[in-house]
XYZ file of C-alpha atoms in Angstrom:
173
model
C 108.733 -122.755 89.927
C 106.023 -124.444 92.804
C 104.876 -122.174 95.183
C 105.405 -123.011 98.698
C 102.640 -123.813 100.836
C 103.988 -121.602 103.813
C 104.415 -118.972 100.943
C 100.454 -119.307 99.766
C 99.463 -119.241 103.346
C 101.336 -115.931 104.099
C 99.359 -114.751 101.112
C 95.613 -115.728 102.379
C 96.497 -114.959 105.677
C 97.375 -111.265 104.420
C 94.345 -110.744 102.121
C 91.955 -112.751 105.164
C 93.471 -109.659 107.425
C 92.947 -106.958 104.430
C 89.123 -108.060 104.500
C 89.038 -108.512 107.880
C 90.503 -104.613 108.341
C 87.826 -103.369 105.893
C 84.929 -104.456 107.646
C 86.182 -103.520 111.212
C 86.922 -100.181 110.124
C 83.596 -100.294 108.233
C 82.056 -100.408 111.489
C 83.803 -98.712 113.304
C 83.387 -95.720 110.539
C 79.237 -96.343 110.733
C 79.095 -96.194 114.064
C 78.216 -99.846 114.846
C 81.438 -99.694 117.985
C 81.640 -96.154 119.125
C 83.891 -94.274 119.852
C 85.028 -94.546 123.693
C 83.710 -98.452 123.093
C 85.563 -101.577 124.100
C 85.906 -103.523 121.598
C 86.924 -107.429 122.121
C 88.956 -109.482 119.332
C 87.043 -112.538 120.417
C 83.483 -111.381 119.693
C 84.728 -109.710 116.511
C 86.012 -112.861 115.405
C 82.775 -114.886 116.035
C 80.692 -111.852 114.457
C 82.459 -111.379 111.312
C 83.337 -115.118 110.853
C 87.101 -114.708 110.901
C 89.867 -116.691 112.918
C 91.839 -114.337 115.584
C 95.250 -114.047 113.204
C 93.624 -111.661 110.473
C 91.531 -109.871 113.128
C 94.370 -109.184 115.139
C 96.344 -107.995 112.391
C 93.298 -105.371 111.453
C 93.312 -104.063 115.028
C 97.012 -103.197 114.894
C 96.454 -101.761 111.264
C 93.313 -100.054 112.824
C 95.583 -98.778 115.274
C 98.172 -97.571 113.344
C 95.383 -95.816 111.729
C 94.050 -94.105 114.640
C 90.774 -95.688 114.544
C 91.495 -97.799 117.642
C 93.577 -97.680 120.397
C 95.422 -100.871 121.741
C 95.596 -100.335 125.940
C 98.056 -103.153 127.215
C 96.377 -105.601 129.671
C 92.969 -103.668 129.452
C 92.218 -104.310 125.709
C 90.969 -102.481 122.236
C 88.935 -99.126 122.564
C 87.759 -97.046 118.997
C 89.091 -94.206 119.186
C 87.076 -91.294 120.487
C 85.710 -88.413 118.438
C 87.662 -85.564 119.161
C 87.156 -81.841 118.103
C 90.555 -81.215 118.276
C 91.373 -83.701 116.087
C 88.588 -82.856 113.768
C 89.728 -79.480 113.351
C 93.405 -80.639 112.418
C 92.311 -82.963 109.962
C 90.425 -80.433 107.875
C 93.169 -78.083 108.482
C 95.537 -80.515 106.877
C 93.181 -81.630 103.877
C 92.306 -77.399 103.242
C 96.032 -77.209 102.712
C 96.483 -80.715 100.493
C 93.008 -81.406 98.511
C 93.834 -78.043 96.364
C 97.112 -79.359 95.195
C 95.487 -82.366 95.133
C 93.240 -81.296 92.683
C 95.498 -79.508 90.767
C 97.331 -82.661 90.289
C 94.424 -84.811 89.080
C 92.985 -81.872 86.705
C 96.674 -82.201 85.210
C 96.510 -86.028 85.315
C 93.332 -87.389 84.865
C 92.078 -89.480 82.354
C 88.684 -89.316 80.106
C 87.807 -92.204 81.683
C 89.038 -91.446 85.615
C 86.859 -88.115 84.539
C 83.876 -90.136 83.219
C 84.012 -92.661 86.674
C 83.591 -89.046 88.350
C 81.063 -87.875 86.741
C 79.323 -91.157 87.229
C 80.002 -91.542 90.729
C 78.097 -88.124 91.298
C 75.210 -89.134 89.418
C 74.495 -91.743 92.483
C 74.094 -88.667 95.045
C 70.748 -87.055 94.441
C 68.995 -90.234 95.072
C 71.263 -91.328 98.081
C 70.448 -87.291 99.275
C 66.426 -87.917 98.587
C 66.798 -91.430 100.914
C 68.254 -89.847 103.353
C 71.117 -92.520 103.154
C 73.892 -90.372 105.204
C 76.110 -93.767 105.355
C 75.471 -93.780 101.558
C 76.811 -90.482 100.970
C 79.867 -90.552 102.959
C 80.938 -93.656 101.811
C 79.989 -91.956 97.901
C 81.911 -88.663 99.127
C 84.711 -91.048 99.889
C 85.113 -92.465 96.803
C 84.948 -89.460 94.507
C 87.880 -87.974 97.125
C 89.619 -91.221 96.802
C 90.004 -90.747 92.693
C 90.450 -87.642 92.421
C 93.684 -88.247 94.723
C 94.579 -91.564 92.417
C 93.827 -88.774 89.264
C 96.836 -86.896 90.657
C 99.209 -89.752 90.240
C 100.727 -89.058 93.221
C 100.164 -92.311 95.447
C 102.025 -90.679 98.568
C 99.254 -87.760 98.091
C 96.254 -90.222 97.988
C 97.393 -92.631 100.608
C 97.737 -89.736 102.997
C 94.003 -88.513 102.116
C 92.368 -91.391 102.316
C 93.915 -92.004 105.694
C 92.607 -88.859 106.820
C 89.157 -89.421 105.411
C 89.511 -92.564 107.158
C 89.815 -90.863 110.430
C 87.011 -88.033 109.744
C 84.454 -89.891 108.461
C 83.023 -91.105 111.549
C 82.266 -87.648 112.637
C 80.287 -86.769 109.660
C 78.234 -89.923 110.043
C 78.035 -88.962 113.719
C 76.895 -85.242 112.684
């Protein structure tokens, strides 16, 4: 059976908006827009090299992420920092990462355990560089599979959203 060319299009248009999502929300996570900032689709087009379909679709993904905020007829803004929200993030990870945890010591393969260990073998250098964007993004990772360990892809989706959300602040901090 021939693939259809609208079909194939769908399907680079989708993975054009994935990367395009990835590196918005990259900087938006390191800081490069901060939070309170404008942000226009235009310019972010032009700076990342993407047409305005993907990046469009990464703003309302971004926003259905909390990252950004869509404001009708006034335009994009990152989201700002808020304590608040800070506190109720960690609130709701203190009361999922255990389980979490619990899951992936249950679940977890010698060789999800072995990517672990190796994953923490990259901090002490990162720590004697001083490379904070380093580390969170390291941090990140190792949180990411040991919520994939757990086999619970509702659990992980969830965390990494929330890590999402948090990790500006620790870069900011």
């Amino acid at each position: 059976m021939k693939k259809s060319k609208k079909s194939s299009d769908k399907k680079n248009n989708n993975s054009l908006a994935a990367m395009a999502y990835e590196k918005i929300k990259r900087l938006i996570i390191t800081l490069h827009y901060k939070p309170g900032e404008y942000i226009n689709e235009s310019e972010i087009c032009n700076a990342l090299n993407f047409t305005r379909a993907p990046v469009h679709q990464a703003i309302h993904r971004l926003a259905s992420d909390k990252l950004v905020q869509i404001i009708p007829r006034k335009g994009v803004i990152v989201q700002p920092i808020s304590l608040d929200e800070i506190t109720h993030i960690i609130e709701v990870r203190n009361i999922n990462e255990p389980y979490c945890c619990m899951r992936a010591a249950e679940n977890a393969t010698p060789k999800e355990i072995d990517q672990m260990f190796a994953l923490l073998e990259k901090a002490p250098q990162m720590i004697e560089d001083r490379d904070v964007v380093g580390l969170v993004d390291l941090d990140h990772q190792f949180h990411l599979m040991i919520a994939n360990a757990s086999k619970n892809p509702v659990l992980a989706e969830m965390l990494s959203g929330l890590y999402n959300r948090i990790s500006r602040y620790w870069v900011s901090t």
